[in-house]
């Protein structure tokens, strides 16, 4: 994106009286890192901005600077908010549901790197070739001649390492390595960031992963692999949704399959589908079902549905939508 647009966004941030940041509905290291890096800089300028998150932040991210700025309290949208920044969120409907709570519609700035983003903002700072939304925010800093603090650098490195799986996937381009090297030079806490990406898995979590591994099925013709995790699996082992995150990235490196589907029942009564592929554009599938993502990593949620089994142990997704 142009330096002019980056400078315009920075000007709007400084002149806004009551801005609010929104992280993607699916909390991850990129959406948090990108938003908190800007929080860090603006805090140093005397602005205190809340970051709305749809659910409690997983413990592995609690080391991030300014994590206390995150809130699940929707009452922040009942105030006279005059500027909203959405981070790493390609879901236009999610942002619209939140913005509609604000008494007078504010200006919406959409900061993202997903190719499936519909450019729903009044201003769209969307760079689809960027390795992470944190890299887009880094460019915002760069075009405004801002040197990130150690705290902001840690946040930005979190975003880049999360979306590249610490430089193990196709998002690991020269920009990812270049920006990461700059952030580490600035003092980013790289070891803590890497630990957060590959955080230690508890024994109950590994047991649930084991159940998912036992359910792996490969389609004999189309050569894609599927597996699933149910609420019963998680409840029986006493683990939460965020504790099973990472399974898709782990299974992505299965050598004899080009596309992977991991289905997981959610606490909201739906089934979340995470997709990884080295051959197909899975973002097109995600977009068809109201989701989003990248060419090789995307996802969507099937609302009002569960995973059920037949007497032979085969599973399927059952819809509970009333006709």
PDB file of C-alpha atoms in Angstrom:
ATOM      1  CA  UNK A   1       0.000   0.000   0.000  1.00  0.00           C
ATOM      2  CA  UNK A   2       1.049   3.601  -0.531  1.00  0.00           C
ATOM      3  CA  UNK A   3       2.921   5.718   1.961  1.00  0.00           C
ATOM      4  CA  UNK A   4       0.168   8.307   1.539  1.00  0.00           C
ATOM      5  CA  UNK A   5      -2.503   5.887   2.767  1.00  0.00           C
ATOM      6  CA  UNK A   6      -0.357   4.804   5.717  1.00  0.00           C
ATOM      7  CA  UNK A   7       0.174   8.422   6.740  1.00  0.00           C
ATOM      8  CA  UNK A   8      -3.536   9.154   6.386  1.00  0.00           C
ATOM      9  CA  UNK A   9      -4.424   6.251   8.701  1.00  0.00           C
ATOM     10  CA  UNK A  10      -1.868   7.428  11.246  1.00  0.00           C
ATOM     11  CA  UNK A  11      -3.331  10.935  11.126  1.00  0.00           C
ATOM     12  CA  UNK A  12      -6.837   9.545  11.736  1.00  0.00           C
ATOM     13  CA  UNK A  13      -5.577   7.560  14.727  1.00  0.00           C
ATOM     14  CA  UNK A  14      -4.095  10.672  16.262  1.00  0.00           C
ATOM     15  CA  UNK A  15      -7.148  12.859  15.692  1.00  0.00           C
ATOM     16  CA  UNK A  16      -9.770  10.298  16.788  1.00  0.00           C
ATOM     17  CA  UNK A  17     -11.279  11.028  20.198  1.00  0.00           C
ATOM     18  CA  UNK A  18     -12.567   7.548  21.017  1.00  0.00           C
ATOM     19  CA  UNK A  19     -11.079   4.818  18.815  1.00  0.00           C
ATOM     20  CA  UNK A  20     -11.609   1.074  19.315  1.00  0.00           C
ATOM     21  CA  UNK A  21      -9.593  -1.822  17.904  1.00  0.00           C
ATOM     22  CA  UNK A  22     -11.194  -5.160  16.955  1.00  0.00           C
ATOM     23  CA  UNK A  23      -9.199  -8.376  16.738  1.00  0.00           C
ATOM     24  CA  UNK A  24     -10.350 -11.196  14.493  1.00  0.00           C
ATOM     25  CA  UNK A  25     -13.121 -13.364  15.949  1.00  0.00           C
ATOM     26  CA  UNK A  26     -10.717 -16.324  15.918  1.00  0.00           C
ATOM     27  CA  UNK A  27      -8.062 -15.076  18.317  1.00  0.00           C
ATOM     28  CA  UNK A  28      -4.538 -15.860  17.213  1.00  0.00           C
ATOM     29  CA  UNK A  29      -1.005 -14.535  17.450  1.00  0.00           C
ATOM     30  CA  UNK A  30      -1.288 -12.391  14.340  1.00  0.00           C
ATOM     31  CA  UNK A  31      -4.522 -10.568  15.145  1.00  0.00           C
ATOM     32  CA  UNK A  32      -3.312  -9.916  18.715  1.00  0.00           C
ATOM     33  CA  UNK A  33       0.247  -9.018  17.758  1.00  0.00           C
ATOM     34  CA  UNK A  34      -0.799  -6.591  15.024  1.00  0.00           C
ATOM     35  CA  UNK A  35      -3.323  -4.747  17.193  1.00  0.00           C
ATOM     36  CA  UNK A  36      -1.193  -4.651  20.365  1.00  0.00           C
ATOM     37  CA  UNK A  37       1.817  -3.267  18.486  1.00  0.00           C
ATOM     38  CA  UNK A  38      -0.252  -0.211  17.564  1.00  0.00           C
ATOM     39  CA  UNK A  39      -1.642  -0.048  21.105  1.00  0.00           C
ATOM     40  CA  UNK A  40       1.934   0.106  22.394  1.00  0.00           C
ATOM     41  CA  UNK A  41       2.881   3.012  20.151  1.00  0.00           C
ATOM     42  CA  UNK A  42      -0.300   4.981  20.762  1.00  0.00           C
ATOM     43  CA  UNK A  43      -0.025   4.446  24.520  1.00  0.00           C
ATOM     44  CA  UNK A  44       3.351   6.162  24.359  1.00  0.00           C
ATOM     45  CA  UNK A  45       1.529   9.056  22.664  1.00  0.00           C
ATOM     46  CA  UNK A  46      -1.005   9.314  25.506  1.00  0.00           C
ATOM     47  CA  UNK A  47      -3.845   7.359  23.848  1.00  0.00           C
ATOM     48  CA  UNK A  48      -5.383   4.374  25.614  1.00  0.00           C
ATOM     49  CA  UNK A  49      -7.299   2.167  23.191  1.00  0.00           C
ATOM     50  CA  UNK A  50      -9.277  -0.986  24.022  1.00  0.00           C
ATOM     51  CA  UNK A  51      -8.929  -4.089  21.834  1.00  0.00           C
ATOM     52  CA  UNK A  52     -12.161  -6.045  21.549  1.00  0.00           C
ATOM     53  CA  UNK A  53     -11.737  -9.834  21.479  1.00  0.00           C
ATOM     54  CA  UNK A  54     -14.592 -12.294  21.037  1.00  0.00           C
ATOM     55  CA  UNK A  55     -13.403 -14.594  23.839  1.00  0.00           C
ATOM     56  CA  UNK A  56     -10.838 -14.723  26.608  1.00  0.00           C
ATOM     57  CA  UNK A  57      -7.253 -14.544  25.419  1.00  0.00           C
ATOM     58  CA  UNK A  58      -5.461 -17.924  25.640  1.00  0.00           C
ATOM     59  CA  UNK A  59      -2.856 -18.094  28.414  1.00  0.00           C
ATOM     60  CA  UNK A  60       0.017 -18.603  25.986  1.00  0.00           C
ATOM     61  CA  UNK A  61      -0.387 -14.992  24.819  1.00  0.00           C
ATOM     62  CA  UNK A  62      -0.422 -13.421  28.279  1.00  0.00           C
ATOM     63  CA  UNK A  63       3.249 -12.427  27.972  1.00  0.00           C
ATOM     64  CA  UNK A  64       2.447  -9.979  25.166  1.00  0.00           C
ATOM     65  CA  UNK A  65       2.813  -6.304  26.116  1.00  0.00           C
ATOM     66  CA  UNK A  66      -0.488  -4.466  26.703  1.00  0.00           C
ATOM     67  CA  UNK A  67      -2.489  -7.713  26.737  1.00  0.00           C
ATOM     68  CA  UNK A  68      -4.632  -6.095  29.456  1.00  0.00           C
ATOM     69  CA  UNK A  69      -5.989  -3.755  26.758  1.00  0.00           C
ATOM     70  CA  UNK A  70      -7.978  -6.733  25.445  1.00  0.00           C
ATOM     71  CA  UNK A  71     -11.601  -6.936  26.539  1.00  0.00           C
ATOM     72  CA  UNK A  72     -14.651  -9.078  25.834  1.00  0.00           C
ATOM     73  CA  UNK A  73     -16.960  -6.321  27.091  1.00  0.00           C
ATOM     74  CA  UNK A  74     -19.253  -5.249  24.241  1.00  0.00           C
ATOM     75  CA  UNK A  75     -20.364  -2.172  26.199  1.00  0.00           C
ATOM     76  CA  UNK A  76     -17.368  -0.341  24.722  1.00  0.00           C
ATOM     77  CA  UNK A  77     -19.420  -0.117  21.526  1.00  0.00           C
ATOM     78  CA  UNK A  78     -22.192   1.761  23.330  1.00  0.00           C
ATOM     79  CA  UNK A  79     -19.950   4.806  23.662  1.00  0.00           C
ATOM     80  CA  UNK A  80     -19.419   7.557  21.124  1.00  0.00           C
ATOM     81  CA  UNK A  81     -16.795   5.614  19.192  1.00  0.00           C
ATOM     82  CA  UNK A  82     -15.541   7.652  16.229  1.00  0.00           C
ATOM     83  CA  UNK A  83     -12.984   5.262  14.720  1.00  0.00           C
ATOM     84  CA  UNK A  84     -12.768   1.459  14.457  1.00  0.00           C
ATOM     85  CA  UNK A  85      -9.719  -0.484  13.304  1.00  0.00           C
ATOM     86  CA  UNK A  86     -10.291  -4.143  12.409  1.00  0.00           C
ATOM     87  CA  UNK A  87      -7.211  -6.366  12.450  1.00  0.00           C
ATOM     88  CA  UNK A  88      -6.689  -9.600  10.520  1.00  0.00           C
ATOM     89  CA  UNK A  89     -10.421 -10.033   9.992  1.00  0.00           C
ATOM     90  CA  UNK A  90     -11.806 -11.008   6.591  1.00  0.00           C
ATOM     91  CA  UNK A  91     -15.297 -11.610   8.004  1.00  0.00           C
ATOM     92  CA  UNK A  92     -17.285  -8.497   7.083  1.00  0.00           C
ATOM     93  CA  UNK A  93     -20.404  -9.730   8.906  1.00  0.00           C
ATOM     94  CA  UNK A  94     -18.552 -10.063  12.213  1.00  0.00           C
ATOM     95  CA  UNK A  95     -17.291  -6.496  12.048  1.00  0.00           C
ATOM     96  CA  UNK A  96     -20.697  -5.201  10.956  1.00  0.00           C
ATOM     97  CA  UNK A  97     -22.433  -6.874  13.930  1.00  0.00           C
ATOM     98  CA  UNK A  98     -20.105  -5.049  16.318  1.00  0.00           C
ATOM     99  CA  UNK A  99     -20.097  -1.690  14.522  1.00  0.00           C
ATOM    100  CA  UNK A 100     -23.912  -1.712  14.396  1.00  0.00           C
ATOM    101  CA  UNK A 101     -23.934  -1.454  18.219  1.00  0.00           C
ATOM    102  CA  UNK A 102     -22.291   1.980  18.062  1.00  0.00           C
ATOM    103  CA  UNK A 103     -24.868   4.847  18.300  1.00  0.00           C
ATOM    104  CA  UNK A 104     -23.363   6.832  15.415  1.00  0.00           C
ATOM    105  CA  UNK A 105     -21.563   4.876  12.745  1.00  0.00           C
ATOM    106  CA  UNK A 106     -17.807   5.520  12.930  1.00  0.00           C
ATOM    107  CA  UNK A 107     -15.156   5.393  10.253  1.00  0.00           C
ATOM    108  CA  UNK A 108     -13.951   1.794   9.794  1.00  0.00           C
ATOM    109  CA  UNK A 109     -10.357   1.010   8.829  1.00  0.00           C
ATOM    110  CA  UNK A 110      -9.745  -2.540   7.656  1.00  0.00           C
ATOM    111  CA  UNK A 111      -6.143  -3.778   8.168  1.00  0.00           C
ATOM    112  CA  UNK A 112      -5.533  -7.281   6.851  1.00  0.00           C
ATOM    113  CA  UNK A 113      -3.565  -9.591   4.560  1.00  0.00           C
ATOM    114  CA  UNK A 114      -6.176 -12.212   3.638  1.00  0.00           C
ATOM    115  CA  UNK A 115      -6.815 -12.608  -0.074  1.00  0.00           C
ATOM    116  CA  UNK A 116     -10.469 -13.335   0.739  1.00  0.00           C
ATOM    117  CA  UNK A 117     -10.980  -9.923   2.378  1.00  0.00           C
ATOM    118  CA  UNK A 118     -13.914  -8.111   0.730  1.00  0.00           C
ATOM    119  CA  UNK A 119     -12.497  -4.615   1.436  1.00  0.00           C
ATOM    120  CA  UNK A 120     -15.476  -3.764   3.614  1.00  0.00           C
ATOM    121  CA  UNK A 121     -13.875  -0.794   5.363  1.00  0.00           C
ATOM    122  CA  UNK A 122     -14.214   2.879   4.628  1.00  0.00           C
ATOM    123  CA  UNK A 123     -10.434   2.660   4.324  1.00  0.00           C
ATOM    124  CA  UNK A 124      -8.829  -0.665   3.404  1.00  0.00           C
ATOM    125  CA  UNK A 125      -5.158  -1.226   4.196  1.00  0.00           C
ATOM    126  CA  UNK A 126      -5.140  -4.777   2.843  1.00  0.00           C
ATOM    127  CA  UNK A 127      -1.954  -6.315   1.456  1.00  0.00           C
ATOM    128  CA  UNK A 128      -2.744  -9.828   0.255  1.00  0.00           C
ATOM    129  CA  UNK A 129       0.873 -10.733  -0.482  1.00  0.00           C
ATOM    130  CA  UNK A 130       2.028  -9.827   3.044  1.00  0.00           C
ATOM    131  CA  UNK A 131       3.048 -12.798   5.217  1.00  0.00           C
ATOM    132  CA  UNK A 132       0.933 -11.570   8.151  1.00  0.00           C
ATOM    133  CA  UNK A 133      -1.234  -8.658   9.245  1.00  0.00           C
ATOM    134  CA  UNK A 134       1.634  -7.823  11.611  1.00  0.00           C
ATOM    135  CA  UNK A 135       3.742  -7.197   8.493  1.00  0.00           C
ATOM    136  CA  UNK A 136       1.076  -4.755   7.235  1.00  0.00           C
ATOM    137  CA  UNK A 137       1.246  -2.905  10.557  1.00  0.00           C
ATOM    138  CA  UNK A 138       5.053  -2.907  10.292  1.00  0.00           C
ATOM    139  CA  UNK A 139       4.690  -1.117   6.941  1.00  0.00           C
ATOM    140  CA  UNK A 140       2.385   1.401   8.647  1.00  0.00           C
ATOM    141  CA  UNK A 141       5.154   2.101  11.153  1.00  0.00           C
ATOM    142  CA  UNK A 142       7.763   2.282   8.389  1.00  0.00           C
ATOM    143  CA  UNK A 143       5.857   4.741   6.189  1.00  0.00           C
ATOM    144  CA  UNK A 144       5.362   7.030   9.193  1.00  0.00           C
ATOM    145  CA  UNK A 145       9.042   6.860  10.190  1.00  0.00           C
ATOM    146  CA  UNK A 146       8.182   5.142  13.472  1.00  0.00           C
ATOM    147  CA  UNK A 147      10.735   2.819  15.036  1.00  0.00           C
ATOM    148  CA  UNK A 148       8.846   0.140  17.010  1.00  0.00           C
ATOM    149  CA  UNK A 149       9.730  -0.159  20.687  1.00  0.00           C
ATOM    150  CA  UNK A 150      10.962  -3.487  22.088  1.00  0.00           C
ATOM    151  CA  UNK A 151       7.388  -4.134  23.204  1.00  0.00           C
ATOM    152  CA  UNK A 152       5.876  -3.370  19.792  1.00  0.00           C
ATOM    153  CA  UNK A 153       8.605  -5.418  18.108  1.00  0.00           C
ATOM    154  CA  UNK A 154       7.676  -8.411  20.285  1.00  0.00           C
ATOM    155  CA  UNK A 155       4.022  -8.049  19.284  1.00  0.00           C
ATOM    156  CA  UNK A 156       4.827  -7.794  15.578  1.00  0.00           C
ATOM    157  CA  UNK A 157       7.194 -10.770  15.712  1.00  0.00           C
ATOM    158  CA  UNK A 158       4.413 -12.762  17.380  1.00  0.00           C
ATOM    159  CA  UNK A 159       2.184 -12.097  14.386  1.00  0.00           C
ATOM    160  CA  UNK A 160       4.776 -13.027  11.792  1.00  0.00           C
ATOM    161  CA  UNK A 161       5.914 -16.177  13.608  1.00  0.00           C
ATOM    162  CA  UNK A 162       2.328 -17.304  14.140  1.00  0.00           C
ATOM    163  CA  UNK A 163       1.243 -16.943  10.520  1.00  0.00           C
ATOM    164  CA  UNK A 164       4.429 -18.505   9.138  1.00  0.00           C
ATOM    165  CA  UNK A 165       4.463 -21.247  11.832  1.00  0.00           C
ATOM    166  CA  UNK A 166       7.939 -19.898  12.628  1.00  0.00           C
ATOM    167  CA  UNK A 167       8.988 -19.902   8.959  1.00  0.00           C
ATOM    168  CA  UNK A 168       7.754 -23.397   8.190  1.00  0.00           C
ATOM    169  CA  UNK A 169       4.944 -22.682   5.723  1.00  0.00           C
ATOM    170  CA  UNK A 170       4.483 -20.991   2.355  1.00  0.00           C
ATOM    171  CA  UNK A 171       3.965 -17.546   3.930  1.00  0.00           C
ATOM    172  CA  UNK A 172       7.665 -17.585   4.845  1.00  0.00           C
ATOM    173  CA  UNK A 173       8.819 -15.271   2.080  1.00  0.00           C
ATOM    174  CA  UNK A 174      11.724 -12.821   1.983  1.00  0.00           C
ATOM    175  CA  UNK A 175       9.566 -10.096   3.565  1.00  0.00           C
ATOM    176  CA  UNK A 176       8.801 -12.320   6.550  1.00  0.00           C
ATOM    177  CA  UNK A 177      12.496 -13.012   7.143  1.00  0.00           C
ATOM    178  CA  UNK A 178      13.493  -9.385   6.541  1.00  0.00           C
ATOM    179  CA  UNK A 179      10.909  -7.923   8.930  1.00  0.00           C
ATOM    180  CA  UNK A 180      11.590 -10.576  11.576  1.00  0.00           C
ATOM    181  CA  UNK A 181      15.331  -9.812  11.475  1.00  0.00           C
ATOM    182  CA  UNK A 182      14.606  -6.106  11.957  1.00  0.00           C
ATOM    183  CA  UNK A 183      12.285  -6.827  14.898  1.00  0.00           C
ATOM    184  CA  UNK A 184      14.790  -9.108  16.608  1.00  0.00           C
ATOM    185  CA  UNK A 185      17.459  -6.428  16.175  1.00  0.00           C
ATOM    186  CA  UNK A 186      15.074  -4.012  17.917  1.00  0.00           C
ATOM    187  CA  UNK A 187      14.892  -6.360  20.901  1.00  0.00           C
ATOM    188  CA  UNK A 188      11.812  -8.508  20.256  1.00  0.00           C
ATOM    189  CA  UNK A 189      11.567 -11.359  22.756  1.00  0.00           C
ATOM    190  CA  UNK A 190      11.970 -14.091  20.158  1.00  0.00           C
ATOM    191  CA  UNK A 191      12.243 -17.067  22.522  1.00  0.00           C
ATOM    192  CA  UNK A 192       8.952 -16.242  24.231  1.00  0.00           C
ATOM    193  CA  UNK A 193       7.324 -15.749  20.846  1.00  0.00           C
ATOM    194  CA  UNK A 194       8.494 -19.142  19.570  1.00  0.00           C
ATOM    195  CA  UNK A 195       7.328 -20.812  22.797  1.00  0.00           C
ATOM    196  CA  UNK A 196       3.887 -19.271  22.312  1.00  0.00           C
ATOM    197  CA  UNK A 197       3.652 -20.688  18.774  1.00  0.00           C
ATOM    198  CA  UNK A 198       4.885 -24.122  19.803  1.00  0.00           C
ATOM    199  CA  UNK A 199       3.570 -23.926  23.369  1.00  0.00           C
ATOM    200  CA  UNK A 200       3.923 -27.048  25.476  1.00  0.00           C
ATOM    201  CA  UNK A 201       0.992 -29.405  25.047  1.00  0.00           C
ATOM    202  CA  UNK A 202      -0.550 -30.961  28.150  1.00  0.00           C
ATOM    203  CA  UNK A 203      -1.045 -34.711  28.416  1.00  0.00           C
ATOM    204  CA  UNK A 204      -4.869 -34.352  28.065  1.00  0.00           C
ATOM    205  CA  UNK A 205      -4.355 -32.256  24.895  1.00  0.00           C
ATOM    206  CA  UNK A 206      -2.026 -34.838  23.377  1.00  0.00           C
ATOM    207  CA  UNK A 207      -4.555 -37.555  24.166  1.00  0.00           C
ATOM    208  CA  UNK A 208      -7.239 -35.659  22.253  1.00  0.00           C
ATOM    209  CA  UNK A 209      -4.796 -35.191  19.381  1.00  0.00           C
ATOM    210  CA  UNK A 210      -4.279 -38.960  19.545  1.00  0.00           C
ATOM    211  CA  UNK A 211      -8.020 -39.508  19.133  1.00  0.00           C
ATOM    212  CA  UNK A 212      -7.970 -37.193  16.094  1.00  0.00           C
ATOM    213  CA  UNK A 213      -5.030 -39.098  14.634  1.00  0.00           C
ATOM    214  CA  UNK A 214      -6.914 -42.375  14.983  1.00  0.00           C
ATOM    215  CA  UNK A 215      -9.789 -40.848  13.001  1.00  0.00           C
ATOM    216  CA  UNK A 216      -7.630 -39.758  10.066  1.00  0.00           C
ATOM    217  CA  UNK A 217      -9.184 -40.853   6.790  1.00  0.00           C
ATOM    218  CA  UNK A 218      -7.790 -40.447   3.291  1.00  0.00           C
ATOM    219  CA  UNK A 219     -10.149 -40.220   0.345  1.00  0.00           C
ATOM    220  CA  UNK A 220      -9.154 -42.982  -2.125  1.00  0.00           C
ATOM    221  CA  UNK A 221      -9.804 -40.868  -5.238  1.00  0.00           C
ATOM    222  CA  UNK A 222      -9.313 -37.196  -4.354  1.00  0.00           C
ATOM    223  CA  UNK A 223      -6.440 -37.810  -1.929  1.00  0.00           C
ATOM    224  CA  UNK A 224      -7.527 -35.401   0.798  1.00  0.00           C
ATOM    225  CA  UNK A 225      -7.327 -36.249   4.498  1.00  0.00           C
ATOM    226  CA  UNK A 226      -9.982 -35.568   7.125  1.00  0.00           C
ATOM    227  CA  UNK A 227     -10.313 -35.923  10.882  1.00  0.00           C
ATOM    228  CA  UNK A 228     -12.447 -34.443  13.656  1.00  0.00           C
ATOM    229  CA  UNK A 229     -12.618 -33.500  17.333  1.00  0.00           C
ATOM    230  CA  UNK A 230     -15.924 -33.425  19.225  1.00  0.00           C
ATOM    231  CA  UNK A 231     -17.061 -31.561  22.328  1.00  0.00           C
ATOM    232  CA  UNK A 232     -17.230 -34.936  24.055  1.00  0.00           C
ATOM    233  CA  UNK A 233     -13.538 -35.514  23.293  1.00  0.00           C
ATOM    234  CA  UNK A 234     -12.596 -32.185  24.867  1.00  0.00           C
ATOM    235  CA  UNK A 235     -14.980 -32.449  27.824  1.00  0.00           C
ATOM    236  CA  UNK A 236     -13.832 -35.949  28.730  1.00  0.00           C
ATOM    237  CA  UNK A 237     -10.224 -34.767  28.900  1.00  0.00           C
ATOM    238  CA  UNK A 238     -10.986 -31.401  30.479  1.00  0.00           C
ATOM    239  CA  UNK A 239      -9.447 -29.180  27.802  1.00  0.00           C
ATOM    240  CA  UNK A 240     -10.591 -26.000  26.103  1.00  0.00           C
ATOM    241  CA  UNK A 241     -10.921 -25.016  22.437  1.00  0.00           C
ATOM    242  CA  UNK A 242      -7.644 -23.097  22.310  1.00  0.00           C
ATOM    243  CA  UNK A 243      -5.736 -26.102  23.709  1.00  0.00           C
ATOM    244  CA  UNK A 244      -6.470 -28.161  20.587  1.00  0.00           C
ATOM    245  CA  UNK A 245      -5.473 -25.365  18.216  1.00  0.00           C
ATOM    246  CA  UNK A 246      -2.398 -26.224  16.214  1.00  0.00           C
ATOM    247  CA  UNK A 247      -3.511 -29.660  15.094  1.00  0.00           C
ATOM    248  CA  UNK A 248      -4.072 -28.442  11.523  1.00  0.00           C
ATOM    249  CA  UNK A 249      -0.556 -27.044  11.306  1.00  0.00           C
ATOM    250  CA  UNK A 250       0.873 -30.263  12.753  1.00  0.00           C
ATOM    251  CA  UNK A 251      -0.982 -32.464  10.273  1.00  0.00           C
ATOM    252  CA  UNK A 252      -0.224 -30.135   7.374  1.00  0.00           C
ATOM    253  CA  UNK A 253       3.077 -31.927   6.939  1.00  0.00           C
ATOM    254  CA  UNK A 254       1.526 -35.353   6.288  1.00  0.00           C
ATOM    255  CA  UNK A 255       3.514 -36.495   3.268  1.00  0.00           C
ATOM    256  CA  UNK A 256       0.936 -38.532   1.344  1.00  0.00           C
ATOM    257  CA  UNK A 257      -1.939 -36.028   1.189  1.00  0.00           C
ATOM    258  CA  UNK A 258      -2.169 -32.674  -0.574  1.00  0.00           C
ATOM    259  CA  UNK A 259      -5.208 -31.274   1.279  1.00  0.00           C
ATOM    260  CA  UNK A 260      -6.285 -31.536   4.912  1.00  0.00           C
ATOM    261  CA  UNK A 261      -9.634 -30.889   6.635  1.00  0.00           C
ATOM    262  CA  UNK A 262      -9.787 -30.767  10.457  1.00  0.00           C
ATOM    263  CA  UNK A 263     -13.307 -30.411  11.870  1.00  0.00           C
ATOM    264  CA  UNK A 264     -13.933 -29.367  15.476  1.00  0.00           C
ATOM    265  CA  UNK A 265     -17.184 -28.856  17.379  1.00  0.00           C
ATOM    266  CA  UNK A 266     -17.324 -25.402  18.966  1.00  0.00           C
ATOM    267  CA  UNK A 267     -18.818 -24.177  22.227  1.00  0.00           C
ATOM    268  CA  UNK A 268     -21.332 -22.142  20.186  1.00  0.00           C
ATOM    269  CA  UNK A 269     -23.043 -25.185  18.703  1.00  0.00           C
ATOM    270  CA  UNK A 270     -21.299 -25.292  15.348  1.00  0.00           C
ATOM    271  CA  UNK A 271     -18.470 -27.088  13.595  1.00  0.00           C
ATOM    272  CA  UNK A 272     -15.278 -25.226  12.727  1.00  0.00           C
ATOM    273  CA  UNK A 273     -13.451 -26.453   9.619  1.00  0.00           C
ATOM    274  CA  UNK A 274      -9.721 -25.741   9.249  1.00  0.00           C
ATOM    275  CA  UNK A 275      -8.133 -26.450   5.869  1.00  0.00           C
ATOM    276  CA  UNK A 276      -4.539 -26.730   4.696  1.00  0.00           C
ATOM    277  CA  UNK A 277      -3.348 -27.526   1.170  1.00  0.00           C
ATOM    278  CA  UNK A 278      -0.218 -27.500  -0.959  1.00  0.00           C
ATOM    279  CA  UNK A 279      -2.162 -28.037  -4.195  1.00  0.00           C
ATOM    280  CA  UNK A 280      -5.537 -26.273  -4.074  1.00  0.00           C
ATOM    281  CA  UNK A 281      -6.812 -22.787  -3.228  1.00  0.00           C
ATOM    282  CA  UNK A 282      -8.743 -23.599  -0.048  1.00  0.00           C
ATOM    283  CA  UNK A 283      -9.693 -19.940   0.447  1.00  0.00           C
ATOM    284  CA  UNK A 284     -12.247 -20.422  -2.359  1.00  0.00           C
ATOM    285  CA  UNK A 285     -13.893 -23.236  -0.389  1.00  0.00           C
ATOM    286  CA  UNK A 286     -13.857 -21.134   2.777  1.00  0.00           C
ATOM    287  CA  UNK A 287     -15.396 -18.139   1.032  1.00  0.00           C
ATOM    288  CA  UNK A 288     -18.204 -20.307  -0.370  1.00  0.00           C
ATOM    289  CA  UNK A 289     -19.212 -21.144   3.208  1.00  0.00           C
ATOM    290  CA  UNK A 290     -18.821 -17.648   4.624  1.00  0.00           C
ATOM    291  CA  UNK A 291     -15.276 -18.061   5.907  1.00  0.00           C
ATOM    292  CA  UNK A 292     -11.922 -16.808   4.727  1.00  0.00           C
ATOM    293  CA  UNK A 293      -8.185 -17.183   4.805  1.00  0.00           C
ATOM    294  CA  UNK A 294      -5.319 -17.748   2.426  1.00  0.00           C
ATOM    295  CA  UNK A 295      -4.700 -19.853  -0.660  1.00  0.00           C
ATOM    296  CA  UNK A 296      -3.046 -22.630   1.356  1.00  0.00           C
ATOM    297  CA  UNK A 297      -4.631 -22.125   4.795  1.00  0.00           C
ATOM    298  CA  UNK A 298      -8.256 -21.163   5.368  1.00  0.00           C
ATOM    299  CA  UNK A 299     -11.338 -22.007   7.401  1.00  0.00           C
ATOM    300  CA  UNK A 300     -15.038 -21.566   7.971  1.00  0.00           C
ATOM    301  CA  UNK A 301     -17.709 -22.497  10.519  1.00  0.00           C
ATOM    302  CA  UNK A 302     -20.860 -24.540   9.903  1.00  0.00           C
ATOM    303  CA  UNK A 303     -23.441 -23.046  12.321  1.00  0.00           C
ATOM    304  CA  UNK A 304     -25.995 -25.083  14.287  1.00  0.00           C
ATOM    305  CA  UNK A 305     -24.340 -28.411  13.578  1.00  0.00           C
ATOM    306  CA  UNK A 306     -22.621 -31.318  15.308  1.00  0.00           C
ATOM    307  CA  UNK A 307     -20.459 -34.319  14.439  1.00  0.00           C
ATOM    308  CA  UNK A 308     -22.252 -37.664  14.675  1.00  0.00           C
ATOM    309  CA  UNK A 309     -21.277 -41.331  14.271  1.00  0.00           C
ATOM    310  CA  UNK A 310     -22.903 -44.379  12.751  1.00  0.00           C
ATOM    311  CA  UNK A 311     -22.633 -47.954  14.073  1.00  0.00           C
ATOM    312  CA  UNK A 312     -19.466 -48.558  12.001  1.00  0.00           C
ATOM    313  CA  UNK A 313     -17.715 -45.595  13.591  1.00  0.00           C
ATOM    314  CA  UNK A 314     -17.917 -43.392  10.502  1.00  0.00           C
ATOM    315  CA  UNK A 315     -18.569 -39.733  11.238  1.00  0.00           C
ATOM    316  CA  UNK A 316     -20.373 -36.904   9.486  1.00  0.00           C
ATOM    317  CA  UNK A 317     -21.563 -33.353  10.104  1.00  0.00           C
ATOM    318  CA  UNK A 318     -25.270 -33.063  10.962  1.00  0.00           C
ATOM    319  CA  UNK A 319     -27.102 -29.766  10.544  1.00  0.00           C
ATOM    320  CA  UNK A 320     -29.688 -28.763  13.151  1.00  0.00           C
ATOM    321  CA  UNK A 321     -31.077 -25.782  11.258  1.00  0.00           C
ATOM    322  CA  UNK A 322     -34.853 -25.806  11.247  1.00  0.00           C
ATOM    323  CA  UNK A 323     -36.280 -26.082   7.732  1.00  0.00           C
TER     324      UNK A 323
END
